[in-house]
Structure formats: C-alpha cells, structure tokens
CSV table of C-alpha atoms and ligand atoms in Angstrom, one decimal:
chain,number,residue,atom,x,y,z
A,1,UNK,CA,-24.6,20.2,-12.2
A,2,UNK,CA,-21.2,20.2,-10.4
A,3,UNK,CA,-20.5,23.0,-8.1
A,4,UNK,CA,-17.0,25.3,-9.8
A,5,UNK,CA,-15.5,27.3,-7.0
A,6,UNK,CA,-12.5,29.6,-7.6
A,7,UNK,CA,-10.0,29.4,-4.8
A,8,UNK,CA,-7.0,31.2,-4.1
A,9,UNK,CA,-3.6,29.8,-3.5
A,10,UNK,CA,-1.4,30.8,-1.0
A,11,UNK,CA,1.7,32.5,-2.4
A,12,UNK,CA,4.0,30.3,-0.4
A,13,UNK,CA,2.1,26.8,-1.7
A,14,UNK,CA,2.0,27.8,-5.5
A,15,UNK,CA,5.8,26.9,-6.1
A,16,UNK,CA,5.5,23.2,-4.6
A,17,UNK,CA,2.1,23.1,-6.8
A,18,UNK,CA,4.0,24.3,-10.3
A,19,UNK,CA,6.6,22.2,-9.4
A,20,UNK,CA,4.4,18.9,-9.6
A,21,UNK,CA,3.1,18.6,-6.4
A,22,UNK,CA,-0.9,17.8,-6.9
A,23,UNK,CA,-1.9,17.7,-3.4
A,24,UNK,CA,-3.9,20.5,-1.8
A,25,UNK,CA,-3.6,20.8,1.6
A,26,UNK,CA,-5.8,22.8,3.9
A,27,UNK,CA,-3.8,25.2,4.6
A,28,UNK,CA,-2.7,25.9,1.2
A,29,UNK,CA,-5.7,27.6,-0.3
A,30,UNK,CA,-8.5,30.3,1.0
A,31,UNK,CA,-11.9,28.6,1.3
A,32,UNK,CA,-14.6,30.6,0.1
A,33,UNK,CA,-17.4,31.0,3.1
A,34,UNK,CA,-19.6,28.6,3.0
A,35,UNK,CA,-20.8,24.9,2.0
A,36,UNK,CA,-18.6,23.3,-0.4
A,37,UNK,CA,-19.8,19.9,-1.8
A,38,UNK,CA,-17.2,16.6,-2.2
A,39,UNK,CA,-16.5,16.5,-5.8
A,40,UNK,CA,-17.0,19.9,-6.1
A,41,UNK,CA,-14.3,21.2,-9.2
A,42,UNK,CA,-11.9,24.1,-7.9
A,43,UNK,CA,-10.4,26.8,-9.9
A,44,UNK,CA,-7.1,26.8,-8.7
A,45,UNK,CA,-6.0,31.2,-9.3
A,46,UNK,CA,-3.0,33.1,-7.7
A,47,UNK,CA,-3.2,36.2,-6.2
A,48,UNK,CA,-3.7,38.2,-9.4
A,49,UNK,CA,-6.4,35.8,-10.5
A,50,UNK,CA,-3.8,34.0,-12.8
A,51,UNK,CA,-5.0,30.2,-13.7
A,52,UNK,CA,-2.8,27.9,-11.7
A,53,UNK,CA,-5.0,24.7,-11.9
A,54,UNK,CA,-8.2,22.4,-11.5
A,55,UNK,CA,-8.9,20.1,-9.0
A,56,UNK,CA,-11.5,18.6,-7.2
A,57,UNK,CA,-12.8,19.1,-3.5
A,58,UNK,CA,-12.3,15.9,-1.8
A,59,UNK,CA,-11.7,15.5,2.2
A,60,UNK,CA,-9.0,12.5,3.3
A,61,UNK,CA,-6.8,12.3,5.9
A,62,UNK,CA,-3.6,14.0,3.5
A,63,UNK,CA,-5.3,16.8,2.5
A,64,UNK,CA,-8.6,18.2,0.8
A,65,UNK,CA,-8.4,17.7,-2.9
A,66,UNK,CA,-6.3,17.1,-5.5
A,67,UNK,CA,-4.9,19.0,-9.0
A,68,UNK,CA,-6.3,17.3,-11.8
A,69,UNK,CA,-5.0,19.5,-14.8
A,70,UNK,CA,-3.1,22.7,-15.4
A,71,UNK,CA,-4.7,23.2,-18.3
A,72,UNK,CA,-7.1,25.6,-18.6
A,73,UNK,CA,-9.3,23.9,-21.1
A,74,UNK,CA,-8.9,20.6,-20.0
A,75,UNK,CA,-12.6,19.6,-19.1
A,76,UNK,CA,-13.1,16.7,-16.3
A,77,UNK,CA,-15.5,14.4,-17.9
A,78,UNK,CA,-15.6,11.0,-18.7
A,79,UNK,CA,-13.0,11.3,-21.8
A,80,UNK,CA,-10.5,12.8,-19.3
A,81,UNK,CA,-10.9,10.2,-17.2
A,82,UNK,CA,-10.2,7.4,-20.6
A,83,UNK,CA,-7.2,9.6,-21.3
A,84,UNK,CA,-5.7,8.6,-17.7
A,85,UNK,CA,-6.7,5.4,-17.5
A,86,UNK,CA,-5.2,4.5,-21.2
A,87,UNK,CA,-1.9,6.3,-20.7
A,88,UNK,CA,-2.2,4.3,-16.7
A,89,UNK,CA,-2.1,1.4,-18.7
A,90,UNK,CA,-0.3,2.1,-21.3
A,91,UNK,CA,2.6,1.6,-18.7
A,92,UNK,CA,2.1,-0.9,-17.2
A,93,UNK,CA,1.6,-2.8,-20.8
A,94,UNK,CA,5.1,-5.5,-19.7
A,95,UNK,CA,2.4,-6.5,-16.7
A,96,UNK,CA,-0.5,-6.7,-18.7
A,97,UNK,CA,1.4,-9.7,-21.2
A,98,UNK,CA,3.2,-11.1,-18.3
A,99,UNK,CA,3.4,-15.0,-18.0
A,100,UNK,CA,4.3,-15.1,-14.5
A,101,UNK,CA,2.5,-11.9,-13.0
A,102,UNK,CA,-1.6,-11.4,-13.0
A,103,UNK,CA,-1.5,-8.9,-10.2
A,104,UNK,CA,-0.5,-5.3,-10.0
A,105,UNK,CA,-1.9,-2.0,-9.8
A,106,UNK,CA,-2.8,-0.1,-12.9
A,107,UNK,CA,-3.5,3.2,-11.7
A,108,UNK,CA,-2.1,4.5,-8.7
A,109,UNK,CA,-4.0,7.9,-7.5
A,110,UNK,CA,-1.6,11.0,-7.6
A,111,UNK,CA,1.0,9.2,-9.4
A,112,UNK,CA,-1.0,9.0,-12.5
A,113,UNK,CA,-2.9,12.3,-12.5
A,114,UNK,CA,-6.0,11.3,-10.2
A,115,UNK,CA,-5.5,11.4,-6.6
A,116,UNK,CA,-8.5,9.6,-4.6
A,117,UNK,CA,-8.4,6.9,-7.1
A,118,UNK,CA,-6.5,3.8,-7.6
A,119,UNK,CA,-7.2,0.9,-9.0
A,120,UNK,CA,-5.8,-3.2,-9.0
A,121,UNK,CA,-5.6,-5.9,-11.5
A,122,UNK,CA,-6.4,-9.7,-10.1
A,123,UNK,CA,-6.0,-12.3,-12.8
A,124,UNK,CA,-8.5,-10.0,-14.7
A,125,UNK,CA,-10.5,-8.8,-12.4
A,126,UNK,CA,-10.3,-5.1,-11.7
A,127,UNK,CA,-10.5,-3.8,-7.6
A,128,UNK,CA,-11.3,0.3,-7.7
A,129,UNK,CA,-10.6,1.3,-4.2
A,130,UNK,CA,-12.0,5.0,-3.5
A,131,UNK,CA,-10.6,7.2,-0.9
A,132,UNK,CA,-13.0,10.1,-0.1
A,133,UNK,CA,-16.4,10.8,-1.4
A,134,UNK,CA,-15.5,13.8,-4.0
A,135,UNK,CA,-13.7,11.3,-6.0
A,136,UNK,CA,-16.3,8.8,-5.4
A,137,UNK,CA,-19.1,11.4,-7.1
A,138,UNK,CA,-17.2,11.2,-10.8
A,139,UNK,CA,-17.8,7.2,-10.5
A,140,UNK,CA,-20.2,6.9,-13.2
A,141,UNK,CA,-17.6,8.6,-15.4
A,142,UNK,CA,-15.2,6.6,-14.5
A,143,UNK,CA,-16.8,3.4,-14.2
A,144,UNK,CA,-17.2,4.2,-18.0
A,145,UNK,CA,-13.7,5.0,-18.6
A,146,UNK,CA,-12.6,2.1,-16.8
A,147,UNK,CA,-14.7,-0.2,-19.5
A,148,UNK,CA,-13.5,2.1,-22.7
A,149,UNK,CA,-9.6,2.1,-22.2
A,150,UNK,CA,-9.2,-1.8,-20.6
A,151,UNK,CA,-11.0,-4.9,-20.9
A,152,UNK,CA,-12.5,-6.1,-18.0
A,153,UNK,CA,-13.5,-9.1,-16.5
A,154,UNK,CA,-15.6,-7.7,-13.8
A,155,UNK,CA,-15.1,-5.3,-11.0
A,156,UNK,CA,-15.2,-4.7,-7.8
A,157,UNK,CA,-14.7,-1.5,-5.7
A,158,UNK,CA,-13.6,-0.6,-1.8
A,159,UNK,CA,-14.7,3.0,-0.4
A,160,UNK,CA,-12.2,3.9,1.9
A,161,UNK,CA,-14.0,7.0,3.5
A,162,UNK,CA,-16.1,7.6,6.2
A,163,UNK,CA,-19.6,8.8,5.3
A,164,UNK,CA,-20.9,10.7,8.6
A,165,UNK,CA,-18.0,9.3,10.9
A,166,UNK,CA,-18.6,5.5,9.4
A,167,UNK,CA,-17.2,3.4,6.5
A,168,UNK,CA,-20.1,1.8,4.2
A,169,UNK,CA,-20.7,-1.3,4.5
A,170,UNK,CA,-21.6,-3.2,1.6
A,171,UNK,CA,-21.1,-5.8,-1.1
A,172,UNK,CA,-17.8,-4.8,-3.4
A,173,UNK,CA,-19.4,-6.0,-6.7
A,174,UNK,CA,-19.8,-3.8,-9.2
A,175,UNK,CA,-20.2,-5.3,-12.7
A,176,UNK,CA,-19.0,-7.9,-15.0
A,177,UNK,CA,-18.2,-11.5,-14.1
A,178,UNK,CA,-18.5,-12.4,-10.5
A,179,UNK,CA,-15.3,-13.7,-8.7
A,180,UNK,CA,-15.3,-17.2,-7.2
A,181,UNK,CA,-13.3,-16.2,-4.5
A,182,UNK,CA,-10.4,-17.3,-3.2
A,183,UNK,CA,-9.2,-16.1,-6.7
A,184,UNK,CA,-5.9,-17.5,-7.4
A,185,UNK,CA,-3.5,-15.0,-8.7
A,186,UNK,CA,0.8,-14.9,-9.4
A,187,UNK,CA,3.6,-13.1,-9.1
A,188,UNK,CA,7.1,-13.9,-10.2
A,189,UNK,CA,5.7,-17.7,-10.3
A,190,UNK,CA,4.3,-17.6,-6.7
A,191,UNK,CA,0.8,-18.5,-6.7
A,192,UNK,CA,-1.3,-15.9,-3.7
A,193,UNK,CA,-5.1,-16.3,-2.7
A,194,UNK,CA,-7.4,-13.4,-3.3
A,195,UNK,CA,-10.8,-12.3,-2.2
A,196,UNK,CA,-12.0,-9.0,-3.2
A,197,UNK,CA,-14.6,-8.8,-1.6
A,198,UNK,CA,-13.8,-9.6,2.2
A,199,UNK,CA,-13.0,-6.4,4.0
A,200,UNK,CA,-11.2,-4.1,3.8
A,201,UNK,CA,-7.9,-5.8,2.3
A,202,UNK,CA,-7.4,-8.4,-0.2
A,203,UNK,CA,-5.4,-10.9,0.9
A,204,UNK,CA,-1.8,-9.5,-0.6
A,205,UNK,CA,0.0,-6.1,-0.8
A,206,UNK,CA,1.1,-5.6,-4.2
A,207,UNK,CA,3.3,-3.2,-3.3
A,208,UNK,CA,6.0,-5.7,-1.5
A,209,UNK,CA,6.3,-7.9,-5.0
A,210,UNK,CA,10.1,-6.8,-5.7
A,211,UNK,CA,10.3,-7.5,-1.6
A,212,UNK,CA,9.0,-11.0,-1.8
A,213,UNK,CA,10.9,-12.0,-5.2
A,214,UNK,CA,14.5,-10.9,-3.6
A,215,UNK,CA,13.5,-13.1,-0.4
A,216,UNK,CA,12.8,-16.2,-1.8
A,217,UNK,CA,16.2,-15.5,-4.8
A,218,UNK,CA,18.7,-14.5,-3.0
A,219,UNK,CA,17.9,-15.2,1.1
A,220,UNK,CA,15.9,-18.2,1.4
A,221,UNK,CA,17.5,-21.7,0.9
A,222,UNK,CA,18.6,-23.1,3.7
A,223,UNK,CA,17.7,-20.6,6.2
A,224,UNK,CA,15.2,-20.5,9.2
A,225,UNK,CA,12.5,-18.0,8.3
A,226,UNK,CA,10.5,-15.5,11.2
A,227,UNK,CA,7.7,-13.4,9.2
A,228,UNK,CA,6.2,-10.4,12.1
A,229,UNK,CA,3.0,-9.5,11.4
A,230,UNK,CA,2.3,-12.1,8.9
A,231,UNK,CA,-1.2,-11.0,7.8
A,232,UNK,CA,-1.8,-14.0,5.5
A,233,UNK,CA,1.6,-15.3,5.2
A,234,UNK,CA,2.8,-13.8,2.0
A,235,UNK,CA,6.7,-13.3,2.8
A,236,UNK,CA,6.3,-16.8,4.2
A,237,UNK,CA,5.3,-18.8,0.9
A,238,UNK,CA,8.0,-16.3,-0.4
A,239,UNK,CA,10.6,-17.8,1.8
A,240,UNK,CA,9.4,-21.5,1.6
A,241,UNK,CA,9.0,-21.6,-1.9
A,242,UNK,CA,12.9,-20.4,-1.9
A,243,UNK,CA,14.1,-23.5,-0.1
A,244,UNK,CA,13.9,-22.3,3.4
A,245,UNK,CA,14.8,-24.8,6.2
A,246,UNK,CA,11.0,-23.4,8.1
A,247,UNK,CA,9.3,-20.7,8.0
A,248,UNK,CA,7.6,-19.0,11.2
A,249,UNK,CA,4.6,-16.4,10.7
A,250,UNK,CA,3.1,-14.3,13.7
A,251,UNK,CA,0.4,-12.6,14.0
A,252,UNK,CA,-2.6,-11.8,16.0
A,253,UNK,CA,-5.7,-11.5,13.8
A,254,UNK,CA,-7.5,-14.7,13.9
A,255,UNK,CA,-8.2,-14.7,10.3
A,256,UNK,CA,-4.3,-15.4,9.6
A,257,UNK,CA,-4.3,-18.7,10.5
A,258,UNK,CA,-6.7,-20.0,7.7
A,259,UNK,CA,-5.4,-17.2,5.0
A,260,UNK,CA,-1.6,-18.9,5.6
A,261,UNK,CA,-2.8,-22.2,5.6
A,262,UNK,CA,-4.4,-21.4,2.1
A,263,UNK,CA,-1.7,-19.5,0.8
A,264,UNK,CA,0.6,-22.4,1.4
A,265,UNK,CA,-1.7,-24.8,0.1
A,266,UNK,CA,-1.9,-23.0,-3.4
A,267,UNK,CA,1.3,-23.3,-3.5
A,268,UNK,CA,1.5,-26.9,-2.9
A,269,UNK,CA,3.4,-26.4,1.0
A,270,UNK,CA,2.2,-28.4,3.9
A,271,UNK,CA,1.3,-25.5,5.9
A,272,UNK,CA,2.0,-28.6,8.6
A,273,UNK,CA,5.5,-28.3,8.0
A,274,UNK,CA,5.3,-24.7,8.5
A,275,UNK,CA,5.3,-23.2,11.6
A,276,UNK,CA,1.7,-20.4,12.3
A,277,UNK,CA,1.2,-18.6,15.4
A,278,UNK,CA,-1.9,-16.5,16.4
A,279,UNK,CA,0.0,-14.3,19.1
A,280,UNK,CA,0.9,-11.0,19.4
A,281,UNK,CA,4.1,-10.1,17.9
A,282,UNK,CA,5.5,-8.5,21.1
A,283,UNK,CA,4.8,-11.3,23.2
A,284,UNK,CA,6.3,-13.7,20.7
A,285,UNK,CA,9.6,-11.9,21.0
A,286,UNK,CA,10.1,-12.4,24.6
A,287,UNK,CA,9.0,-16.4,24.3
A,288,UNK,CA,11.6,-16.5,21.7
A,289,UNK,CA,14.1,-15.5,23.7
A,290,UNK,CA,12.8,-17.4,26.7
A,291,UNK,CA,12.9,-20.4,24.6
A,292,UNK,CA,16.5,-19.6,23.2
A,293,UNK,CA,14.4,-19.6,19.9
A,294,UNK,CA,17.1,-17.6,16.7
A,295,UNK,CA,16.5,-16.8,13.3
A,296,UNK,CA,18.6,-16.8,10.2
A,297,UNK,CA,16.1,-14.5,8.1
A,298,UNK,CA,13.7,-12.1,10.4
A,299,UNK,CA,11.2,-10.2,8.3
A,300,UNK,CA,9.3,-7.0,10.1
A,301,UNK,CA,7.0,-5.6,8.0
A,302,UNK,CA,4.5,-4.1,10.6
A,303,UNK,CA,1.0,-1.8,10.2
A,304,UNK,CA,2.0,2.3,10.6
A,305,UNK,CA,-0.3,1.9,13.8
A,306,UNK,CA,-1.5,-0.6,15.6
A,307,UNK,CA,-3.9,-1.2,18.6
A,308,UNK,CA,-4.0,-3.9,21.0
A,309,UNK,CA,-6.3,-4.2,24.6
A,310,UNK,CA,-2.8,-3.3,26.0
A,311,UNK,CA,-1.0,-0.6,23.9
A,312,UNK,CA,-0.8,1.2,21.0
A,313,UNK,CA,2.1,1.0,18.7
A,314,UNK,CA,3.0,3.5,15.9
A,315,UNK,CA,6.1,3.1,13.8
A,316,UNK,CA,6.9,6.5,13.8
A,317,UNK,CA,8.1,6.5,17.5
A,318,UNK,CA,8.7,2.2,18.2
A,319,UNK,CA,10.3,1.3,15.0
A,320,UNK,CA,13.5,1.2,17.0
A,321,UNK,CA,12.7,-0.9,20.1
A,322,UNK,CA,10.5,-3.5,17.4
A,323,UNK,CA,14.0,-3.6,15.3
A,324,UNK,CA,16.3,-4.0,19.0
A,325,UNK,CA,13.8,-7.3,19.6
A,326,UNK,CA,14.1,-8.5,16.3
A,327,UNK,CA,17.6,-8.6,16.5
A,328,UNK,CA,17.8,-9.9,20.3
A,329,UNK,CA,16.1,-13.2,18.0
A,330,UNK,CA,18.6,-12.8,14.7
A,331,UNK,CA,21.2,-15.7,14.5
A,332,UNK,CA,24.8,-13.9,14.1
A,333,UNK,CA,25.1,-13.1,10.2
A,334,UNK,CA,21.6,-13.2,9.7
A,335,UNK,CA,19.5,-11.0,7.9
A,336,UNK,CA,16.6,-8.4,9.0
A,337,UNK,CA,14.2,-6.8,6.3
A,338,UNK,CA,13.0,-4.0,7.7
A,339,UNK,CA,10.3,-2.4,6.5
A,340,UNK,CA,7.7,0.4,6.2
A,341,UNK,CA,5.0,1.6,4.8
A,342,UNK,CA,4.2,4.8,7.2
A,343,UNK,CA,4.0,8.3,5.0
A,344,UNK,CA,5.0,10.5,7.6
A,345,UNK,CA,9.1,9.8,7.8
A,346,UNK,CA,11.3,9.5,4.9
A,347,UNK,CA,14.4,6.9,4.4
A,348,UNK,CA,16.8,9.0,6.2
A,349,UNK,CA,14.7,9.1,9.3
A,350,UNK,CA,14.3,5.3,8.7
A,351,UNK,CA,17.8,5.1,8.5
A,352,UNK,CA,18.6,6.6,12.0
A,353,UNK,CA,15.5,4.5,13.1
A,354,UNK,CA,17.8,1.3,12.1
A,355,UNK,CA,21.1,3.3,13.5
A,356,UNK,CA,19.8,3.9,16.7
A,357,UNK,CA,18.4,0.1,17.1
A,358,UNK,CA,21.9,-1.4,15.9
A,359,UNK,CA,23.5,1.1,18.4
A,360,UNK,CA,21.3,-0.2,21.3
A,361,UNK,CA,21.7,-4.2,20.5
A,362,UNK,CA,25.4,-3.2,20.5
A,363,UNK,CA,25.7,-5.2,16.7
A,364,UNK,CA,27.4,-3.8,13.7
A,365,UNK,CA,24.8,-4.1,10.4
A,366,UNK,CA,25.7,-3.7,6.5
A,367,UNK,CA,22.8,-2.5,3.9
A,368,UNK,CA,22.3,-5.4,1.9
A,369,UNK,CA,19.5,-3.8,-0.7
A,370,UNK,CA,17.0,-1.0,-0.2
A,371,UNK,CA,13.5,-0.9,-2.1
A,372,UNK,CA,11.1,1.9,-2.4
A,373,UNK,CA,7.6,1.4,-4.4
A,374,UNK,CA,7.8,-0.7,-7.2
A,375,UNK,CA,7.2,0.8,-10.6
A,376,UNK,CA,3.7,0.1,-10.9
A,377,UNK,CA,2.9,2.4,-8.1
A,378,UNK,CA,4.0,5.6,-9.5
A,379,UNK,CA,4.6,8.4,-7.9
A,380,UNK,CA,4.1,12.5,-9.2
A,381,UNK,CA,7.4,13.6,-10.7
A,382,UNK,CA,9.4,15.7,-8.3
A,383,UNK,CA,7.7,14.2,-5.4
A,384,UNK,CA,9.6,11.6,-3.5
A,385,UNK,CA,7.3,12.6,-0.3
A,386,UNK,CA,4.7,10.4,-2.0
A,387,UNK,CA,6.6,7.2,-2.3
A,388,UNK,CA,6.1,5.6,1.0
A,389,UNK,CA,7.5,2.5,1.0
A,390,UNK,CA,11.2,2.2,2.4
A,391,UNK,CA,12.5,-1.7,2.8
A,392,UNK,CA,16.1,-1.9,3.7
A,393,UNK,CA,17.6,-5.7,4.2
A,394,UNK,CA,19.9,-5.8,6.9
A,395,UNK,CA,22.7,-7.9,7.7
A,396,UNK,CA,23.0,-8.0,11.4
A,397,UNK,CA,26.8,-9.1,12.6
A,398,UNK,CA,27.0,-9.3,16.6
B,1,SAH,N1,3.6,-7.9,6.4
B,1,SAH,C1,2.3,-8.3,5.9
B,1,SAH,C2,1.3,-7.2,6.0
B,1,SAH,C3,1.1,-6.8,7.4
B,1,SAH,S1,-0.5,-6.1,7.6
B,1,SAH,C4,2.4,-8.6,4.4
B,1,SAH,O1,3.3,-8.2,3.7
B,1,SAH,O2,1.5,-9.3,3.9
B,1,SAH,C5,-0.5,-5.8,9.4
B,1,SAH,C6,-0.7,-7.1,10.1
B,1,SAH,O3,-0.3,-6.9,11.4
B,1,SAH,C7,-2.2,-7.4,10.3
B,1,SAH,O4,-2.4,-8.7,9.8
B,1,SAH,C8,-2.5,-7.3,11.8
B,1,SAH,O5,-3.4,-8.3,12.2
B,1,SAH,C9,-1.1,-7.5,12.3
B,1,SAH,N2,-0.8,-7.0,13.7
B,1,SAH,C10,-1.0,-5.7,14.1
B,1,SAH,N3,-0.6,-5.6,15.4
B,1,SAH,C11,0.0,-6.8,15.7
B,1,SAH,C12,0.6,-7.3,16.9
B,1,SAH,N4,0.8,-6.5,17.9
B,1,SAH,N5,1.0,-8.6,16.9
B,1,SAH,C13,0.8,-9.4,15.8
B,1,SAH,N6,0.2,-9.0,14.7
B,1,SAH,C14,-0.2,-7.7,14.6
C-alpha cells in the first residue's frame, strides 16, 4: 500500500503553489521525522490544516516532488493517470495527423499535470523517460494508461535517476513492437535517424524543431554553415537541406561522426560534401581564426555544462566569451543563433549575456527572431520559470 503523509506548507510557498506552480521544493514544506518512501503521496495542508494539494514524494535535482491535484477527491490511480495522458494528447492531436511530422513529445512532465514524467512520440513508437524513482513506482499504472488513452506501437523507456549514486543500466524495451533501429523519423519534411535505445539520448532534440525549420526557410541558401556542438548534426541537415553553400559541424564526442554521416545520408546529402570535425569546439575557434576560416550562419547551441580533461564549461558564467569567439568567426552581416537550454537564467539574463559579448567584439547586433519551447512542450500556466529554452538569432554587423 502507498505510504500518505500529510505535510505542511510554508506560509511563504503556498501563494506560488495556488498560483500554478506544482513544484515542491525542499525548502517549501516541513518533513515529518522520519523515512519517507519515493512515490510516497503527500497531503499538501496549510497552517490551519486547510487542503492545499496532493503530490507525490519524488527526489530530482529541481526539487522533491510534485502537485498532482488540488482536488481533494481526486484519487491517483491508474484512471488519473488515462485522464492526463488523453487530454496530453488531446493537444497535440494537429501532430498526431501530421503528414510531415512523426516526432514530438506528447506529454511533457509539469506542463501537463505530472512532473517526473514525460513522454516522446517516434514514428509510432512511444519513448517514456522517468526522472526520479517516486514517479517511476506509479509505472505499472501508467504503463496501463499509456496503452488505454493512445495506440502504441511499442515502447521504450529511459530512467533518468540515480539509484544509490548510479543510473541503471539496462535495455530500454518495454513492450509492443521492437524498433529496428536507426528508426527513421520527420519533421517539417526533414528526415532524422533515431535509436531509442542507445544511451541516454536519442539522436534529436525535439525541442529545437521550430529552430531547425526557421534555419533551413529563411537563413540557409547560399550561405556557409558552422553548427558548435553538433551532437549528431541536426542544425546541419537543417541548413543543407535549405541550400546552404557547406555546412561545418563540431564536436568532440566520437559518436558524432557516424550519427552526422547517417543523418545526412537519410536525407540523401553526401556527408562527403559536408564538412565533420571530431574536435573540441574551443580549439576549433582558434584554428578558425588561425586559418582566416568565416562564417555566414554560426549556430551555438552548447550542453548547460560541459567537461573536458582540460576545463569545465557552464553556460551560466561562459555564455559570453563562447558568443565573443563565435563572432571573432561570423562573416560581417552574418547571422549567430544563440541558444540555450540551461534552467537556471531567464531571457533577460540571456540577453545581457549577448549584450555584454556584442560589447566586447566591439559589433553592433539586431534580434532577428527569438524562440522559447515549442508548443508541444508545455509549460504550467503562470510559470514561465519552467520554459527553458531561449534561442535568439542574431545578426552580427561589425
Ligand atoms: N546542438 C545539438 C545538441 C548539443 S548536445 C543539437 O541541437 O542537436 C551537446 C553536445 O556538445 C554533445 O554532443 C557533446 O559531445 C558536445 N560537446 C560538449 N562539450 C564540447 C566541446 N568542448 N567541444 C565540442 N563538443 C562538445
């Protein structure tokens, strides 16, 4: 039987909680003394005893648990857990009958009503990813719920928690058909190569889609292309397949240079005529410059940290020297998307980030287009703190 454990609210956290906000941070509520067990349900009261919520224990790095319901008779069982899915789905139904798009995410965690949980669509194939093992424990019910409100081809899962200071390792199959990976999905017409079950990614980050489809439209043809931190080369097919004069993709994970040569080749490129370089991103920009080496379109879309035998990176405090080398490499009149995907800074501090960089290159800069997450990742009403992504394209004049 699940563990219920009333816990108290601090008075200071109850506003940002009635206001939408279904996060619940340590600090926020009193603890009773004592074990409590992941997945454990919480009985969120005030002060006086007065029902705020219910939400479930689960430890990750934002937070302890999340709000579920503020209904006091809501029960969280598997029909709960058809409701969200269903009404998850429900809007995303222009994605579901797309003709051009077979990937996106139908359920993303807080944003619709379940945080710990969010799951992908592949071409059919549904990937669950799990962030911490309270919301792990309701997987039978889900699982379940997951068959009852969608149809499903087969499914795979990633736990993205640490059990005793280490992440599982195991096979990501669940149920259902089994891929034959690489699983070919599209987006806006582009063809991308999948694996689900390789790791700890997939291949593509659904979350840039709007970012790739406004590359290859609107900045592409013609223009000499640099994608930093490539990963398998998805803003690169972007550009080529949008007329680009060459594209250049950096990074230094060895597995990039066969995932870029297959997303080009599903998309009928010759990766040959494309330029691929295992290297590390900062050593590429000073050979760039040594070799004289500009760009007419620089993508930077690096990890929110990043560790190399050398140094540690972290967006948060070297977005503005990566930006300042970037442009040192930017023909005059090109363009710089700049992007991020790190939770702890909003736009406006991304903003001065870019201000600060422009202000050191000595170069003037216009806003061209800013993206956040695209509407299949939703986000909790009232919460912009949750939307993450912040993509601002950049023309650089020098
Ligand atoms: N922009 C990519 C996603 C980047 S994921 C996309 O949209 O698909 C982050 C990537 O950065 C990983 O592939 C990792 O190998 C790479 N990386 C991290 N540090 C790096 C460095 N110093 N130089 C080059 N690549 C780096």
């Amino acid at each position: 039987m699940r563990q219920l454990v009333e816990v108290q609210v601090q008075s200071e956290a109850i506003k940002q909680m009635t206001n939408g906000n279904p996060l619940l941070l340590k600090d926020a509520i009193t603890l009773p003394a004592g074990d409590i067990e992941e997945g454990s349900l919480l009985r969120l009261v005030d002060k006086a005893g007065g029902y705020i919520g219910t939400g479930y224990y689960g430890t990750q790095n934002k937070g302890i648990g999340w709000i579920l319901t503020r209904k006091e008779r809501e029960q969280i069982n598997e029909a709960f857990f058809v409701k969200k899915i269903r009404e998850a789905a429900e809007k995303r139904a222009a994605f579901f009958t797309s003709d051009d798009t077979t990937a996106f995410r139908v359920f993303n965690g807080e944003g619709d009503g379940i945080g710990g949980l969010t799951i992908d669509f592949f071409n059919g194939f549904y990937m669950v990813s799990w962030y911490s093992a309270g919301i792990y424990s309701f997987r039978e019910d889900i699982y379940n719920a997951l068959k009852a409100a969608v149809n499903t081809r087969g499914v795979y899962e990633k736990l993205r928690f640490e059990t005793n200071g280490q992440y599982i390792e195991k096979d990501d199959y669940v149920s259902g058909e089994k891929g034959e990976f690489p699983l070919i999905v599209m987006e806006n017409g582009m063809h991308y190569a999948v694996d689900l079950n390789d790791g700890a990614m997939t291949g593509i980050f659904l979350d840039q889609r709007n970012v790739r489809k406004s590359l290859r439209d609107n900045y592409s043809d013609g223009k000499t292309v640099l994608n930093t931190f490539s990963y398998t080369g998805a803003f690169s097919v972007a550009a080529a397949l949008g007329g680009a004069a060459g594209t250049t993709s950096v990074d230094l994970a060895k597995r990039s240079l066969p995932k870029t040569i297959e997303q080009f080749a599903v998309n009928g490129i010759d990766y040959e005529s494309q330029d691929i370089k295992l290297m590390n991103v900062f050593d590429y920009f000073s050979y760039a410059v040594r070799k004289g080496l500009k760009f007419d379109l620089v993508v930077l879309d690096p990890p929110s940290f990043a560790r190399t035998k050398k140094m540690t990176f972290s967006t948060a405090k070297d977005y503005p020297k990566l930006l300042q080398d970037a442009i040192a490499i930017t023909n005059d009149g090109g363009v710089i998307i700049a992007s991020t995907n790190n939770a702890s800074f909003n736009m406006k501090k991304f903003k001065t980030f870019i201000e600060k960089a422009c202000t050191a290159a000595d170069v003037r800069y216009s806003i061209l287009e800013e993206h956040k997450l695209p509407a299949d990742f939703a986000v909790p009403n009232n919460c912009p703190e949750f939307n993450y992504l912040k993509v601002v394209f950049l023309r650089i004049t020098k």
